[in-house]
mmCIF file with all atom_site columns, C-alpha atoms in Angstrom:
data_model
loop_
_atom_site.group_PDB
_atom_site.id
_atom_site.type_symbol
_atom_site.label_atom_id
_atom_site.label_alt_id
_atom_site.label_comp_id
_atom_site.label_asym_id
_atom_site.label_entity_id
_atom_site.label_seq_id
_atom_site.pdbx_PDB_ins_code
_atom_site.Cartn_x
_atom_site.Cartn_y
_atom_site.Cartn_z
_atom_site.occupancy
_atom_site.B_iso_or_equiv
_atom_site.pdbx_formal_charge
_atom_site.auth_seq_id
_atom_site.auth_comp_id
_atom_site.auth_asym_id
_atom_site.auth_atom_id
_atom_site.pdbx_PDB_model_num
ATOM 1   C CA . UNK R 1 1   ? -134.345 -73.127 -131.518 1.00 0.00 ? 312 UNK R CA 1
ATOM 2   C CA . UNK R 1 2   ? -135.476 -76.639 -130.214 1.00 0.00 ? 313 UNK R CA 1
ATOM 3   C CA . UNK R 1 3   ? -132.821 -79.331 -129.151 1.00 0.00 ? 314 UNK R CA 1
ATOM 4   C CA . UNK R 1 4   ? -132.966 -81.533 -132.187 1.00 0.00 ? 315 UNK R CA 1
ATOM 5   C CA . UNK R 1 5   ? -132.507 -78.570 -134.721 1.00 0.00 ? 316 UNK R CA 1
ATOM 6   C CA . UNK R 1 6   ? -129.842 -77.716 -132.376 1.00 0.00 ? 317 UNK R CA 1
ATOM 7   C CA . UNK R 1 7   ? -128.342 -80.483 -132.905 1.00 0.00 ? 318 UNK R CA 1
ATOM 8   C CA . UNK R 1 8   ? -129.174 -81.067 -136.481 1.00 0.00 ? 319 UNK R CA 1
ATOM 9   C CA . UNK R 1 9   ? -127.645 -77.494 -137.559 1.00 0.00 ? 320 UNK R CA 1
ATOM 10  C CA . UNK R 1 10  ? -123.917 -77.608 -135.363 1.00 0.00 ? 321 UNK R CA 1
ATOM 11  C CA . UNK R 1 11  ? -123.540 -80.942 -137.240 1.00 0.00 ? 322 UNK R CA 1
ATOM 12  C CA . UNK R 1 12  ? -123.809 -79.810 -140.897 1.00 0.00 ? 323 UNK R CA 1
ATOM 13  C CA . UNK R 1 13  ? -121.625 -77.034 -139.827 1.00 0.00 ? 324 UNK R CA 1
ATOM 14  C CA . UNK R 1 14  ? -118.620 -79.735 -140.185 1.00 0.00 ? 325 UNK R CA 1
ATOM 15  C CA . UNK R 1 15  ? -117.024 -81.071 -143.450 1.00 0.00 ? 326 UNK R CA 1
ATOM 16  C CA . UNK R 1 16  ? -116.844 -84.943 -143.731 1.00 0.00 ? 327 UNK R CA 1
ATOM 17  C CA . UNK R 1 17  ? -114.445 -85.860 -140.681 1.00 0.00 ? 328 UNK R CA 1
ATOM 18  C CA . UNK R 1 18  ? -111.915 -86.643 -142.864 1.00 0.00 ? 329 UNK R CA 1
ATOM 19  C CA . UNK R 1 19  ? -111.775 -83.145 -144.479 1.00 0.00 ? 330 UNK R CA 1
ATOM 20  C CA . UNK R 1 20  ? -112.603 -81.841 -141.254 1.00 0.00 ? 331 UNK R CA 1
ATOM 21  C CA . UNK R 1 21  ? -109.311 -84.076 -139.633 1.00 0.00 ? 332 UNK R CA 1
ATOM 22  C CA . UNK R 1 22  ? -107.289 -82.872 -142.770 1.00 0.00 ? 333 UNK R CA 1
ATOM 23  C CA . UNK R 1 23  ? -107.298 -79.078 -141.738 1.00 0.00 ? 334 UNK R CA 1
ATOM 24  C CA . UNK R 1 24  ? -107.611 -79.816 -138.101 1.00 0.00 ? 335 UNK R CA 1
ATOM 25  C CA . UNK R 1 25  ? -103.644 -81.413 -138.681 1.00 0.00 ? 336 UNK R CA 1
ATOM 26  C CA . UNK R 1 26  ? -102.951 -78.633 -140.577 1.00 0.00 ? 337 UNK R CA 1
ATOM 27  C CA . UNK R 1 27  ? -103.087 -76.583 -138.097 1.00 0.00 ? 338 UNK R CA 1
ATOM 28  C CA . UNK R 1 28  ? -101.083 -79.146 -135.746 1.00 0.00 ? 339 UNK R CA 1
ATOM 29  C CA . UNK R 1 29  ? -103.309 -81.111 -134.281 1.00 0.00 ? 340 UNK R CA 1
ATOM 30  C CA . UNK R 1 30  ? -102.230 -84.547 -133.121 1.00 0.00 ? 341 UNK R CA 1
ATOM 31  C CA . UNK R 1 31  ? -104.576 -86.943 -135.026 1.00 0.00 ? 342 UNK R CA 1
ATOM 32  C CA . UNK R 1 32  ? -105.897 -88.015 -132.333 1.00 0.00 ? 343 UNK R CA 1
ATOM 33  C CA . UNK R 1 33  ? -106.982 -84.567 -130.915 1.00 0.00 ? 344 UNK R CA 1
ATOM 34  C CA . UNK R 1 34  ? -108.286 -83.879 -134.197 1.00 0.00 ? 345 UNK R CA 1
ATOM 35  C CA . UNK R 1 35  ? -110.503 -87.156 -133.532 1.00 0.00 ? 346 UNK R CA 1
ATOM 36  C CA . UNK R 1 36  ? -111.258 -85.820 -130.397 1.00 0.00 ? 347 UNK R CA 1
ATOM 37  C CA . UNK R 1 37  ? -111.902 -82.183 -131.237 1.00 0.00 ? 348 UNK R CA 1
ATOM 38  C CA . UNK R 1 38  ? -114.408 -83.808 -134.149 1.00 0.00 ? 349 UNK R CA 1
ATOM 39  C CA . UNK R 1 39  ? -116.017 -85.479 -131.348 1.00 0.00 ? 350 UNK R CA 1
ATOM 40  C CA . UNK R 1 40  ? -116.798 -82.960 -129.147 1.00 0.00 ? 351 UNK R CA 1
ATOM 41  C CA . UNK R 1 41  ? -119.919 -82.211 -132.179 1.00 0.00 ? 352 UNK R CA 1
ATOM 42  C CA . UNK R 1 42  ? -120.748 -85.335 -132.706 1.00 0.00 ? 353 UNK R CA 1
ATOM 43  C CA . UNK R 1 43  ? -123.874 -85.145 -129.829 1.00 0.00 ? 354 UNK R CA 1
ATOM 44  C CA . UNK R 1 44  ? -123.217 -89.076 -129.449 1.00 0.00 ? 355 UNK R CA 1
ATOM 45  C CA . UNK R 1 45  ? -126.837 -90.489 -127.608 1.00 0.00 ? 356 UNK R CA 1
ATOM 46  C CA . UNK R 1 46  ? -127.078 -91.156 -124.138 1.00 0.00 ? 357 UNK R CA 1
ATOM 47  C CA . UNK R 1 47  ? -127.878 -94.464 -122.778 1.00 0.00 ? 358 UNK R CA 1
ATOM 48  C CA . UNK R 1 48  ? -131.502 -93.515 -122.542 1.00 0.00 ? 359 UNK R CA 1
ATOM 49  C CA . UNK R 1 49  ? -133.888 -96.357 -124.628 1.00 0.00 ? 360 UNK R CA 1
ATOM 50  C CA . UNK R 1 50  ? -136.186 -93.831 -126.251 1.00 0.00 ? 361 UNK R CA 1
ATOM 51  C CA . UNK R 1 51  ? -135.787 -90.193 -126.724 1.00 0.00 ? 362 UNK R CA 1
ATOM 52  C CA . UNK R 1 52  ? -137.345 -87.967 -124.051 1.00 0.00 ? 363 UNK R CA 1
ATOM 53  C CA . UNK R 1 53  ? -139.124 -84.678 -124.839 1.00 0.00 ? 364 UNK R CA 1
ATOM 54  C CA . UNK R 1 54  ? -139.174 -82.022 -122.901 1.00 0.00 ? 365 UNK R CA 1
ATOM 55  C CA . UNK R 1 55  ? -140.879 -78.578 -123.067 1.00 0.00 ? 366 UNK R CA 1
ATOM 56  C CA . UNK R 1 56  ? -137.194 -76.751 -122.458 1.00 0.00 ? 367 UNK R CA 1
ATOM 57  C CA . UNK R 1 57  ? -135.234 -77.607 -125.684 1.00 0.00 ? 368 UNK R CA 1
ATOM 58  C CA . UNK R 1 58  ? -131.914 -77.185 -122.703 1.00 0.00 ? 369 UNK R CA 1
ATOM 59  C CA . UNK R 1 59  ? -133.372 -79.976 -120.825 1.00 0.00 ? 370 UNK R CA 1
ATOM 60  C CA . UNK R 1 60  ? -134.059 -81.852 -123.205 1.00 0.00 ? 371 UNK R CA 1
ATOM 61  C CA . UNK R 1 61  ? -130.786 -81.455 -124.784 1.00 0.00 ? 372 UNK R CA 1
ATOM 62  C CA . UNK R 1 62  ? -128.831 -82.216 -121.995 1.00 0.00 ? 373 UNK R CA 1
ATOM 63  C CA . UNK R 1 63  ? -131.344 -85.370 -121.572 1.00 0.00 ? 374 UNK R CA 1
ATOM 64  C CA . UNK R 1 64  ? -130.662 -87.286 -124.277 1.00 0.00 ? 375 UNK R CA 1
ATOM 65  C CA . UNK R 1 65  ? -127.525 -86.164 -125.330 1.00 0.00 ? 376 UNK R CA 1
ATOM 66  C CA . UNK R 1 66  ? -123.453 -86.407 -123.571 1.00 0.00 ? 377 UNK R CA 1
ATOM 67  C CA . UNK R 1 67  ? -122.273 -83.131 -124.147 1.00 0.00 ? 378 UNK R CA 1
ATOM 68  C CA . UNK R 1 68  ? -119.522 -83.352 -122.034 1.00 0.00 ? 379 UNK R CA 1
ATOM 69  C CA . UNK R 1 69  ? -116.982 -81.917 -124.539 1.00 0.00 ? 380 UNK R CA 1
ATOM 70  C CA . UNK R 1 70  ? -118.853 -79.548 -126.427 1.00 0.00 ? 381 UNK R CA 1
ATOM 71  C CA . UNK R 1 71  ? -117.517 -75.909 -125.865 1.00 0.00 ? 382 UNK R CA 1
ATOM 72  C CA . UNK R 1 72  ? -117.966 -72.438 -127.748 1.00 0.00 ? 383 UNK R CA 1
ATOM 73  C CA . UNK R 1 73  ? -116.036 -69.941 -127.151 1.00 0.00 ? 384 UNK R CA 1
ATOM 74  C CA . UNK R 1 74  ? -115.951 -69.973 -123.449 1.00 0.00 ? 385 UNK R CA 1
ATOM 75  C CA . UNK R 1 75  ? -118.883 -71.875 -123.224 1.00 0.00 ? 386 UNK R CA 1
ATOM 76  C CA . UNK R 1 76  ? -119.515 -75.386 -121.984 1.00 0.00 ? 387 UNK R CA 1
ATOM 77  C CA . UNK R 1 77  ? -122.179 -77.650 -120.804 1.00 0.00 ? 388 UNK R CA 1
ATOM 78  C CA . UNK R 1 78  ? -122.668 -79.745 -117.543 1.00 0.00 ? 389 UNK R CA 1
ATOM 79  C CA . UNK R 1 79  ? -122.080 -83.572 -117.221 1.00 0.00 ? 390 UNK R CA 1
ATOM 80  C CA . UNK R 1 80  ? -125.552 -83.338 -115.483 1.00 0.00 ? 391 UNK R CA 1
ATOM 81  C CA . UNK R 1 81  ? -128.570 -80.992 -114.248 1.00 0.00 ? 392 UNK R CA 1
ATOM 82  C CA . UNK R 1 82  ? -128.415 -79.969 -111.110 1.00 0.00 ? 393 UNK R CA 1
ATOM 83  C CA . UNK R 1 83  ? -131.221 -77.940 -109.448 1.00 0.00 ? 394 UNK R CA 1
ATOM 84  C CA . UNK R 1 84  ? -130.829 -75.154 -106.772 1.00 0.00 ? 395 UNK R CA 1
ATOM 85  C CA . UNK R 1 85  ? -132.355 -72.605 -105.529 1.00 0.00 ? 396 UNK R CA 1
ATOM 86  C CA . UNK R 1 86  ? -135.821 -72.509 -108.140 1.00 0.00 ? 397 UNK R CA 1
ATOM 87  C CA . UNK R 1 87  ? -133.235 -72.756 -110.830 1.00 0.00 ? 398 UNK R CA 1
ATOM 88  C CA . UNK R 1 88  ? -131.551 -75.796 -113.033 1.00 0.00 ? 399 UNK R CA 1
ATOM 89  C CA . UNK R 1 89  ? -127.643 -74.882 -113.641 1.00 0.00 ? 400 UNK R CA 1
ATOM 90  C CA . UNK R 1 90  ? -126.786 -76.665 -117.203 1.00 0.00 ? 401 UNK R CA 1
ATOM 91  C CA . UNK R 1 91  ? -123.748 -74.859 -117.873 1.00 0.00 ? 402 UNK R CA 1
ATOM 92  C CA . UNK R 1 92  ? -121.296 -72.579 -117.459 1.00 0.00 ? 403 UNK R CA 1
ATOM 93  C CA . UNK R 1 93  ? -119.359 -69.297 -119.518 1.00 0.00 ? 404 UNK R CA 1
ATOM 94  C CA . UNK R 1 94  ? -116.118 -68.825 -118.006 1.00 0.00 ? 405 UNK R CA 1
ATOM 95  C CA . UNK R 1 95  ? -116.130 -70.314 -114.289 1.00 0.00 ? 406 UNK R CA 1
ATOM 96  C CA . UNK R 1 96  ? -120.049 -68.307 -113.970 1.00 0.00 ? 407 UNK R CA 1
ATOM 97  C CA . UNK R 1 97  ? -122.427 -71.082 -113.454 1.00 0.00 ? 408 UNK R CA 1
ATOM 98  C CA . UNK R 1 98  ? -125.196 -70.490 -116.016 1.00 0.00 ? 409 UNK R CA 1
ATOM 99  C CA . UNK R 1 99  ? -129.000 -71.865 -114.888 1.00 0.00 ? 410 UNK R CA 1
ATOM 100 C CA . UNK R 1 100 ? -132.689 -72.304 -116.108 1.00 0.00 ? 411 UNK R CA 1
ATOM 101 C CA . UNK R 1 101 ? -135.260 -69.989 -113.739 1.00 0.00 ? 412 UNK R CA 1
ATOM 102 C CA . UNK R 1 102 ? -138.050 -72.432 -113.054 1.00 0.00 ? 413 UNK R CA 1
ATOM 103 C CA . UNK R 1 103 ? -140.694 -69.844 -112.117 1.00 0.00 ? 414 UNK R CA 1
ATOM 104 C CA . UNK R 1 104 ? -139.587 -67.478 -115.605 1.00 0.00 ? 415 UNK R CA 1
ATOM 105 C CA . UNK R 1 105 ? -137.741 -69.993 -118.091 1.00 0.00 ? 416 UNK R CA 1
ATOM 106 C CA . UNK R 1 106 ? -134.895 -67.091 -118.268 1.00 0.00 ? 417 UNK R CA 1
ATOM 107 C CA . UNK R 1 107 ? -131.599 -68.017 -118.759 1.00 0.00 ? 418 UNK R CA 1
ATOM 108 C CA . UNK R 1 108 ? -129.488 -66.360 -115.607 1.00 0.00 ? 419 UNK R CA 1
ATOM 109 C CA . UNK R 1 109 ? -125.768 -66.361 -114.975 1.00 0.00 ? 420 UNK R CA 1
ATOM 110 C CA . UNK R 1 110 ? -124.848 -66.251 -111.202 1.00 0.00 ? 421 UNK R CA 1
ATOM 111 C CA . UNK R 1 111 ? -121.046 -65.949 -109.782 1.00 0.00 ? 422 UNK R CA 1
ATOM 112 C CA . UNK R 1 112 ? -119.054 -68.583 -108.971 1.00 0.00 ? 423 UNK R CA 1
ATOM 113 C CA . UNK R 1 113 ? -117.657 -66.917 -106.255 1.00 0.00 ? 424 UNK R CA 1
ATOM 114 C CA . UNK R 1 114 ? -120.766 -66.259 -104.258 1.00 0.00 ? 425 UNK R CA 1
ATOM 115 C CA . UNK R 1 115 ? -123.401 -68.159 -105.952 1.00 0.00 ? 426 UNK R CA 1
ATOM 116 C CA . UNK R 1 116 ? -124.877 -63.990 -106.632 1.00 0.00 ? 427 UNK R CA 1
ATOM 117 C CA . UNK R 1 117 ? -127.391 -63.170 -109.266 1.00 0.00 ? 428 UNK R CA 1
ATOM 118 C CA . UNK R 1 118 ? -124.795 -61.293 -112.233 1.00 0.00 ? 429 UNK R CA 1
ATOM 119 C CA . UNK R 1 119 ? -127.323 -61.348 -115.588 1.00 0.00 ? 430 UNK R CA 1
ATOM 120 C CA . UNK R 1 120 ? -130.335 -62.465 -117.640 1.00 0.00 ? 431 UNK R CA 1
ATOM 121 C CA . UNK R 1 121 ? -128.486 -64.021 -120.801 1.00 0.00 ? 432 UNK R CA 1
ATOM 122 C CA . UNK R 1 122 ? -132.155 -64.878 -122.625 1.00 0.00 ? 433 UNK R CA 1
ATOM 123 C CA . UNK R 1 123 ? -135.405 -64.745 -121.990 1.00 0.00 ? 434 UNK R CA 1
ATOM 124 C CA . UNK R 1 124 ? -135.867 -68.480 -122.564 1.00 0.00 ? 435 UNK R CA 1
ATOM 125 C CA . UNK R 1 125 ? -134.034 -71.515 -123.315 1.00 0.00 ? 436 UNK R CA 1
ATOM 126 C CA . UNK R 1 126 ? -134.735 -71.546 -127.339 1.00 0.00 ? 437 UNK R CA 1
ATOM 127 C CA . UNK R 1 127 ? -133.373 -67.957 -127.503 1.00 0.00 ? 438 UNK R CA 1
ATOM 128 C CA . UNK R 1 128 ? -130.260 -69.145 -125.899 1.00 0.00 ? 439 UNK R CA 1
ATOM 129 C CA . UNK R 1 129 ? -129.519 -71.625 -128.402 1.00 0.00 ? 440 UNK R CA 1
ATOM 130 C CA . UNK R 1 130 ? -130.336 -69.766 -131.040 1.00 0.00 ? 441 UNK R CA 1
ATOM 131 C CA . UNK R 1 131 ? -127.675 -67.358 -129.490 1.00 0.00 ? 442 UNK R CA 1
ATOM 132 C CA . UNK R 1 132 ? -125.197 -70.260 -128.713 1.00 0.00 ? 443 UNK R CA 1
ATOM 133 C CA . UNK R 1 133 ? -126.177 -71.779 -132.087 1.00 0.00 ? 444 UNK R CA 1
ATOM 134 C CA . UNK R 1 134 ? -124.332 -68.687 -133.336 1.00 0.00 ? 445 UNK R CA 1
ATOM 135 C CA . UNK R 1 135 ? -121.414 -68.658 -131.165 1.00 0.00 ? 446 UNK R CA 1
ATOM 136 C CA . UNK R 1 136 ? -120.772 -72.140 -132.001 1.00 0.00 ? 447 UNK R CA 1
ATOM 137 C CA . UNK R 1 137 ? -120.998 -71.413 -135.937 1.00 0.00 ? 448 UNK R CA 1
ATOM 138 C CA . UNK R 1 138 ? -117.793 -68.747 -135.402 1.00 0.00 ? 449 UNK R CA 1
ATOM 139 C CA . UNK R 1 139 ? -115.751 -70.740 -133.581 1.00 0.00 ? 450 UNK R CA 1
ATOM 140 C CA . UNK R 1 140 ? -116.041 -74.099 -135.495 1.00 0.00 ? 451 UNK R CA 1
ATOM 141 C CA . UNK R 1 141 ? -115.567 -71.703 -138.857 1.00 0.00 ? 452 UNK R CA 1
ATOM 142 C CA . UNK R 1 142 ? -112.689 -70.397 -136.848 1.00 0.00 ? 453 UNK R CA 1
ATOM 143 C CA . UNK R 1 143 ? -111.098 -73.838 -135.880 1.00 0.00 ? 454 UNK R CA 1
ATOM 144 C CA . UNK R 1 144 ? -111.697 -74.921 -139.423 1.00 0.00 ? 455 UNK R CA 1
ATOM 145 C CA . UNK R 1 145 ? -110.468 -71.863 -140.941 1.00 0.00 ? 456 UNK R CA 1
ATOM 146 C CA . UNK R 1 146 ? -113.585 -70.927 -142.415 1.00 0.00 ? 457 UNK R CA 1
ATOM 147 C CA . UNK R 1 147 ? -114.698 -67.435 -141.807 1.00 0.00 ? 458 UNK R CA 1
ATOM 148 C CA . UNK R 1 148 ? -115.531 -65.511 -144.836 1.00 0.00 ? 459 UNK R CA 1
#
C-alpha cells in the first residue's frame, strides 16, 4: 500500500464525525476526547507547501503528514525520522523502536533496552501498511463498536 491510499482507506473507515462522536460518548467519552480520538485519523497536512513523494510510502507518510496521535493497537508513529545505524526508526510497537533498513527496505524492530536486532516485521514498507492498514481497521471497528 502507498501513503496516500493509506491514508485515503483509514479515513473512510470512520462514520461522519458526528455519528462517529455519537457512539464515541456512548461509550463515555468526554466530548472532547471523542474530538480528539476523531482526530487522531484525520492525517491533518504538515506545514510543507507542496506534497513530497517519496519512493518509501513510510517516508513519505511521515513527510507530509502529523501523525503524532495516530495509534493501532499498540502501535504508534514518531513525531519525526530519525536515522541510525543504516536504518530510519519511524515508529514504535510497544516501547520496541520499529525502523526502515536502508540497504534492504525491511521493516526491523530492535529493543528498547539495548538498541538489539529482535525481528523483520515486513519485507518492505508497503507490506507494512498493508499489515498496519489492517490492524488499524480492527481497532477503529472496535472503538466504534463495529466488528461483525
Amino acid at each position: 500500500m502507498q501513503a496516500q491510499e493509506f491514508v485515503k482507506r483509514v479515513k473512510e473507515l470512520l462514520p461522519p464525525v458526528e455519528e462517529s462522536t455519537a457512539i464515541l460518548r456512548k461509550q463515555g467519552f468526554t466530548e472532547k476526547s471523542a474530538q480528539d480520538w476523531l482526530k487522531d485519523y484525520s492525517f491533518p497536512r504538515r506545514n510543507n507547501t507542496r506534497y513530497e513523494e517519496h519512493e518509501d510510502p513510510i517516508i513519505e507518510l511521515l513527510t507530509n503528514f502529523d501523525l503524532f496521535g495516530f495509534a493501532a493497537m499498540s502501535f504508534c508513529f514518531e513525531s519525526e525520522l530519525t536515522s541510525e545505524d543504516g536504518r530510519i526508526i519511524f515508529g514504535s510497537l510497544e516501547a520496541e523502536p520499529l525502523s526502515i533498513n536502508v540497504g534492504t527496505g525491511e521493516i526491523e524492530m530492535y529493543s528498547h533496552d539495548n538498541d538489539k536486532y529482535l525481528l523483520d516485521c515486513a519485507a518492505s514498507s508497503s507490506q507494512f501498511l498493508d499489515a498496519l492498514f489492517v490492524a488499524t481497521e480492527l481497532y477503529i471497528n472496535r472503538m466504534l463498536d463495529k466488528a461483525d
